[in-house]
Tab-separated table of C-alpha atoms and ligand atoms in Angstrom:
chain	number	residue	atom	x	y	z
A	378	MET	CA	60.830	93.806	109.680
A	379	ALA	CA	63.649	95.370	107.697
A	380	SER	CA	65.454	92.822	105.511
A	381	LYS	CA	69.158	92.214	105.992
A	382	SER	CA	71.560	94.588	104.254
A	383	LEU	CA	73.650	93.252	101.367
A	384	LEU	CA	76.602	95.380	102.462
A	385	PRO	CA	78.548	92.522	104.147
A	386	GLU	CA	78.489	90.596	100.849
A	387	ILE	CA	80.555	93.268	99.101
A	388	ASN	CA	84.277	92.605	98.730
A	389	ILE	CA	85.773	96.023	99.454
A	390	GLU	CA	89.099	94.915	97.891
A	391	ARG	CA	87.431	94.429	94.495
A	392	LEU	CA	85.271	97.498	94.083
A	393	PRO	CA	84.880	99.036	90.656
A	394	LYS	CA	86.818	102.306	90.683
A	395	HIS	CA	84.344	103.965	88.356
A	396	VAL	CA	80.606	103.282	88.222
A	397	ALA	CA	78.436	104.993	85.606
A	398	ILE	CA	74.647	105.101	85.757
A	399	ILE	CA	71.963	105.733	83.142
A	400	MET	CA	69.216	106.988	85.455
A	401	ASP	CA	66.035	106.016	83.646
A	402	GLY	CA	62.359	105.711	84.474
A	403	ASN	CA	61.512	108.914	86.362
A	404	GLY	CA	58.660	109.629	83.963
A	405	ARG	CA	57.199	106.123	84.113
A	406	TRP	CA	57.537	106.043	87.884
A	407	ALA	CA	55.449	109.238	88.069
A	408	LYS	CA	52.922	108.024	85.505
A	409	LYS	CA	52.310	104.848	87.483
A	410	ARG	CA	51.269	107.088	90.373
A	411	ALA	CA	49.290	109.526	88.202
A	412	LEU	CA	51.811	112.261	89.070
A	413	PRO	CA	53.398	114.829	86.725
A	414	ARG	CA	56.714	113.702	85.160
A	415	VAL	CA	58.502	116.502	87.014
A	416	VAL	CA	57.600	114.895	90.339
A	417	GLY	CA	59.358	111.789	89.050
A	418	HIS	CA	62.498	113.856	88.494
A	419	GLU	CA	62.188	115.315	92.003
A	420	TYR	CA	62.117	111.812	93.467
A	421	GLY	CA	64.980	110.977	91.121
A	422	VAL	CA	67.080	113.542	92.947
A	423	LYS	CA	66.533	111.588	96.172
A	424	SER	CA	68.066	108.538	94.495
A	425	VAL	CA	70.969	110.683	93.284
A	426	ARG	CA	71.662	111.681	96.877
A	427	THR	CA	71.309	108.140	98.273
A	428	VAL	CA	73.465	106.493	95.618
A	429	THR	CA	76.137	109.195	95.775
A	430	GLU	CA	76.500	108.734	99.520
A	431	ALA	CA	76.465	104.936	99.209
A	432	ALA	CA	79.148	104.962	96.503
A	433	ALA	CA	81.374	107.423	98.351
A	434	SER	CA	81.176	105.608	101.662
A	435	LEU	CA	81.943	102.260	100.021
A	436	GLY	CA	85.077	103.691	98.442
A	437	VAL	CA	84.071	103.998	94.772
A	438	LYS	CA	86.335	106.742	93.389
A	439	TYR	CA	84.288	107.943	90.384
A	440	LEU	CA	80.527	108.008	89.967
A	441	THR	CA	79.128	109.271	86.655
A	442	LEU	CA	75.424	110.039	86.330
A	443	TYR	CA	73.763	110.530	82.939
A	444	THR	CA	71.773	113.592	83.937
A	445	PHE	CA	70.866	115.287	80.663
A	446	SER	CA	71.668	114.034	77.200
A	447	THR	CA	72.141	116.088	74.052
A	448	GLU	CA	68.889	114.465	72.850
A	449	ASN	CA	66.955	115.516	75.975
A	450	TRP	CA	66.554	119.034	74.507
A	451	ASN	CA	63.834	117.457	72.326
A	452	ARG	CA	61.574	116.937	75.336
A	453	PRO	CA	58.669	119.331	75.931
A	454	LYS	CA	60.007	122.777	76.789
A	455	LEU	CA	58.316	122.776	80.197
A	456	GLU	CA	60.039	119.545	81.160
A	457	VAL	CA	63.454	120.783	80.000
A	458	THR	CA	63.019	123.945	82.067
A	459	ALA	CA	61.899	121.900	85.073
A	460	ILE	CA	64.961	119.633	84.855
A	461	MET	CA	67.294	122.642	84.593
A	462	THR	CA	65.616	124.326	87.564
A	463	LEU	CA	65.908	121.119	89.547
A	464	LEU	CA	69.567	120.855	88.633
A	465	VAL	CA	70.336	124.405	89.791
A	466	ARG	CA	68.303	124.018	92.972
A	467	THR	CA	69.829	120.639	93.820
A	468	ILE	CA	73.392	121.754	93.313
A	469	ARG	CA	72.858	124.875	95.376
A	470	LYS	CA	71.278	122.829	98.142
A	471	GLU	CA	73.707	119.907	98.088
A	472	VAL	CA	77.056	121.633	97.797
A	473	ALA	CA	77.441	121.625	101.605
A	474	THR	CA	76.799	117.858	101.655
A	475	LEU	CA	79.411	117.386	98.958
A	476	GLN	CA	81.888	119.326	101.082
A	477	LYS	CA	81.009	117.361	104.199
A	478	ASN	CA	81.490	114.075	102.344
A	479	ASN	CA	84.694	115.262	100.652
A	480	ILE	CA	83.204	114.785	97.162
A	481	ARG	CA	84.460	116.679	94.131
A	482	LEU	CA	81.872	117.706	91.547
A	483	ARG	CA	82.873	117.406	87.885
A	484	THR	CA	80.996	117.377	84.601
A	485	ILE	CA	81.271	115.874	81.154
A	486	GLY	CA	79.388	117.329	78.212
A	487	ASP	CA	78.948	120.678	76.538
A	488	ILE	CA	78.005	122.657	79.639
A	489	LYS	CA	78.578	125.951	77.806
A	490	GLY	CA	75.340	125.132	75.994
A	491	LEU	CA	73.326	125.217	79.237
A	492	PRO	CA	71.199	128.114	80.468
A	493	THR	CA	73.479	130.702	82.124
A	494	ASP	CA	72.238	130.102	85.677
A	495	ALA	CA	72.812	126.352	85.417
A	496	TYR	CA	76.264	126.909	83.911
A	497	ASN	CA	77.266	129.383	86.619
A	498	GLU	CA	75.935	127.202	89.419
A	499	LEU	CA	77.930	124.232	88.132
A	500	LEU	CA	81.136	126.255	87.768
A	501	GLU	CA	80.812	127.617	91.278
A	502	ALA	CA	80.127	124.178	92.801
A	503	MET	CA	83.055	122.671	90.883
A	504	LYS	CA	85.351	125.424	92.130
A	505	LEU	CA	84.175	125.027	95.736
A	506	THR	CA	84.687	121.261	95.735
A	507	GLU	CA	87.819	121.063	93.594
A	508	ASN	CA	90.135	119.962	96.418
A	509	ASN	CA	87.909	117.147	97.687
A	510	THR	CA	89.411	113.683	97.423
A	511	GLN	CA	86.982	110.965	98.563
A	512	MET	CA	85.142	110.599	95.250
A	513	ASP	CA	84.484	112.424	91.973
A	514	LEU	CA	80.787	112.867	91.237
A	515	ILE	CA	80.657	113.394	87.483
A	516	LEU	CA	77.429	114.725	86.023
A	517	ALA	CA	77.000	114.062	82.316
A	518	ILE	CA	75.058	117.116	81.203
A	519	ASN	CA	74.341	118.118	77.615
A	520	TYR	CA	76.452	115.045	76.926
A	521	SER	CA	76.359	112.373	74.291
A	522	ALA	CA	79.164	109.994	73.405
A	523	ARG	CA	79.027	110.946	69.712
A	524	TRP	CA	79.256	114.634	70.634
A	525	ASP	CA	82.334	113.802	72.697
A	526	ILE	CA	83.921	111.777	69.895
A	527	ILE	CA	83.322	114.654	67.471
A	528	GLN	CA	84.840	117.285	69.761
A	529	ALA	CA	87.828	115.020	70.489
A	530	THR	CA	88.344	114.416	66.760
A	531	LYS	CA	88.293	118.149	66.096
A	532	ALA	CA	90.835	118.782	68.875
A	533	ILE	CA	93.146	116.095	67.498
A	534	ALA	CA	92.743	117.413	63.938
A	535	GLN	CA	93.723	120.891	65.161
A	536	ARG	CA	96.871	119.488	66.770
A	537	VAL	CA	97.774	117.722	63.531
A	538	LYS	CA	97.088	120.879	61.548
A	539	SER	CA	99.319	122.957	63.802
A	540	GLY	CA	102.112	120.379	63.495
A	541	GLU	CA	102.039	119.444	67.173
A	542	LEU	CA	100.994	115.854	66.412
A	543	GLU	CA	101.759	113.451	63.545
A	544	VAL	CA	98.902	111.437	62.011
A	545	GLU	CA	100.867	108.266	62.869
A	546	GLN	CA	100.882	109.273	66.541
A	547	ILE	CA	97.087	109.057	66.814
A	548	ASN	CA	96.393	106.070	69.032
A	549	GLU	CA	93.993	104.916	71.756
A	550	THR	CA	95.704	106.999	74.411
A	551	GLU	CA	95.517	110.195	72.334
A	552	ILE	CA	91.831	109.634	71.637
A	553	SER	CA	91.001	108.720	75.255
A	554	ASN	CA	92.797	111.821	76.505
A	555	ALA	CA	91.028	114.117	74.048
A	556	LEU	CA	87.596	112.943	75.193
A	557	ASP	CA	85.807	114.897	77.899
A	558	THR	CA	86.072	111.720	79.975
A	559	GLY	CA	89.860	111.799	79.545
A	560	HIS	CA	90.441	112.870	83.159
A	561	PHE	CA	88.847	109.713	84.501
A	562	PRO	CA	89.519	105.973	84.273
A	563	GLU	CA	87.026	104.036	82.141
A	564	PRO	CA	83.961	102.734	84.017
A	565	GLU	CA	84.178	99.057	84.946
A	566	LEU	CA	80.434	98.989	85.599
A	567	LEU	CA	77.484	100.675	83.877
A	568	ILE	CA	74.079	100.440	85.540
A	569	ARG	CA	70.860	101.184	83.669
A	570	THR	CA	67.532	101.299	85.484
A	571	SER	CA	63.916	100.892	84.308
A	572	GLY	CA	64.186	97.691	82.291
A	573	GLU	CA	65.678	99.283	79.160
A	574	TYR	CA	68.626	97.522	77.546
A	575	ARG	CA	70.267	100.252	75.494
A	576	ILE	CA	73.442	102.321	75.741
A	577	SER	CA	71.687	105.451	74.387
A	578	ASN	CA	74.752	107.327	73.143
A	579	PHE	CA	76.531	107.081	76.491
A	580	MET	CA	80.268	106.311	76.912
A	581	LEU	CA	80.499	104.404	73.614
A	582	TRP	CA	84.298	104.475	73.581
A	583	GLU	CA	84.801	104.073	77.314
A	584	MET	CA	82.561	101.001	77.677
A	585	ALA	CA	84.639	98.856	75.299
A	586	TYR	CA	85.388	96.425	78.157
A	587	GLY	CA	82.952	97.588	80.840
A	588	GLU	CA	80.303	95.388	82.429
A	589	PHE	CA	76.587	96.167	82.083
A	590	TYR	CA	74.036	95.770	84.830
A	591	PHE	CA	70.341	96.202	84.109
A	592	THR	CA	67.516	96.380	86.626
A	593	ASP	CA	63.761	96.782	86.212
A	594	ALA	CA	63.597	99.308	89.066
A	595	TYR	CA	62.678	102.837	88.013
A	596	TRP	CA	65.343	105.349	89.022
A	597	PRO	CA	63.314	106.840	91.936
A	598	GLU	CA	63.060	103.301	93.369
A	599	PHE	CA	66.778	102.597	93.075
A	600	ASP	CA	68.154	102.756	96.609
A	601	LYS	CA	71.301	101.898	98.542
A	602	GLU	CA	70.569	98.160	98.587
A	603	SER	CA	69.885	98.202	94.819
A	604	PHE	CA	73.318	99.759	94.378
A	605	TYR	CA	74.948	97.119	96.596
A	606	LYS	CA	73.178	94.425	94.559
A	607	ALA	CA	74.667	95.799	91.328
A	608	ILE	CA	78.162	95.831	92.858
A	609	ILE	CA	77.790	92.250	94.116
A	610	ASP	CA	76.596	91.113	90.693
A	611	TYR	CA	79.603	92.826	89.094
A	612	GLN	CA	81.964	91.150	91.549
A	613	LYS	CA	80.667	87.711	90.547
A	614	ARG	CA	81.692	88.271	86.940
A	615	GLU	CA	85.021	87.500	85.364
A	616	ARG	CA	86.542	90.316	83.339
A	617	ARG	CA	88.575	88.861	80.504
A	618	PHE	CA	89.539	91.769	78.216
A	619	GLY	CA	89.529	89.422	75.216
A	620	LYS	CA	91.686	86.807	76.941
A	621	THR	CA	90.704	83.202	77.671
A	622	SER	CA	89.359	82.156	81.025
A	623	GLU	CA	92.538	80.120	81.644
A	624	GLN	CA	94.780	83.121	81.037
A	625	ILE	CA	92.806	85.103	83.599
A	626	THR	CA	93.028	82.276	86.146
A	627	ASP	CA	96.785	81.947	85.530
A	628	HIS	CA	97.145	85.683	86.006
A	629	HIS	CA	95.268	85.500	89.322
A	630	ASN	CA	97.484	82.657	90.453
A	631	ALA	CA	100.721	84.253	89.299
B	1220	FPP	C1	65.315	109.765	83.204
B	1220	FPP	O1	63.955	109.481	83.387
B	1220	FPP	C2	65.704	111.000	83.876
B	1220	FPP	C3	66.292	112.094	83.312
B	1220	FPP	C4	66.610	112.187	81.880
B	1220	FPP	C5	66.594	113.276	84.121
B	1220	FPP	C6	67.430	112.972	85.318
B	1220	FPP	C7	67.532	114.175	86.135
B	1220	FPP	C8	67.468	114.208	87.469
B	1220	FPP	C9	67.315	113.015	88.343
B	1220	FPP	C10	67.559	115.530	88.116
B	1220	FPP	C11	68.953	116.073	88.012
B	1220	FPP	C12	69.648	116.282	89.266
B	1220	FPP	C13	70.925	116.004	89.584
B	1220	FPP	C14	71.563	116.786	90.672
B	1220	FPP	C15	71.778	114.975	88.947
B	1220	FPP	P1	62.979	109.657	82.154
B	1220	FPP	O2	62.369	111.003	82.243
B	1220	FPP	O3	63.718	109.352	80.902
B	1220	FPP	O4	61.918	108.552	82.465
B	1220	FPP	P2	60.999	107.777	81.417
B	1220	FPP	O5	61.930	107.014	80.527
B	1220	FPP	O6	60.189	106.882	82.311
B	1220	FPP	O7	60.177	108.787	80.707
């Protein structure tokens, strides 16, 4: 008998606007089944599809998926090639679904550093979906937070050098806007799968006040109900932004 869905427990009025996910555990999921790591990534794509549809239909406005980190280039060459091929194939195959669901594809990261076919495929899919409004699906590819901070710093330094910006004008807003994530609000919720409790060079600046949710499930096992569970857990928490609990309660009652 199928167990009851957690969906009715979600308060639609208090959804996080932006959910970010560190999709982890594809390799271990495959190993447990004596399958090649690449098969784990293929099943990982299924979870990408399920969670994207779940997030969009709930009303989440931004979903960021850590797809390929700057450090992932250090993996065996065969695996890197397989992930890139999977990325190209998935985007080509799923662009119609994105259109149907009114989802806009975006990226963060140094996508110019990707193989040409992957780069072109991404550009084309972004162009095709650019007017969609239900949700932004943001793939972090060739991304790391430190890379982003470095490129933002360089951009700001250039503006100072050219006289467009004074040193004294550098503030949180200027830095946030110069980051590749500058087009999006900061994530209120970051999910990491596979029982690891690290941030792994992801959204270091943006997660200053964000909530973390960890689950032991490997990414290929993470389904719609797992996503609902993370949202419900988030909704039970109190976000204080450095204030006292009383201040937050007063604010709610104001
Ligand atoms: C993490 O598992 C997975 C990745 C680094 C790759 C994720 C890529 C995909 C799911 C395919 C990309 C497709 C789209 C469209 C987003 P791991 O290999 O780090 O697992 P392990 O820690 O168990 O080894």
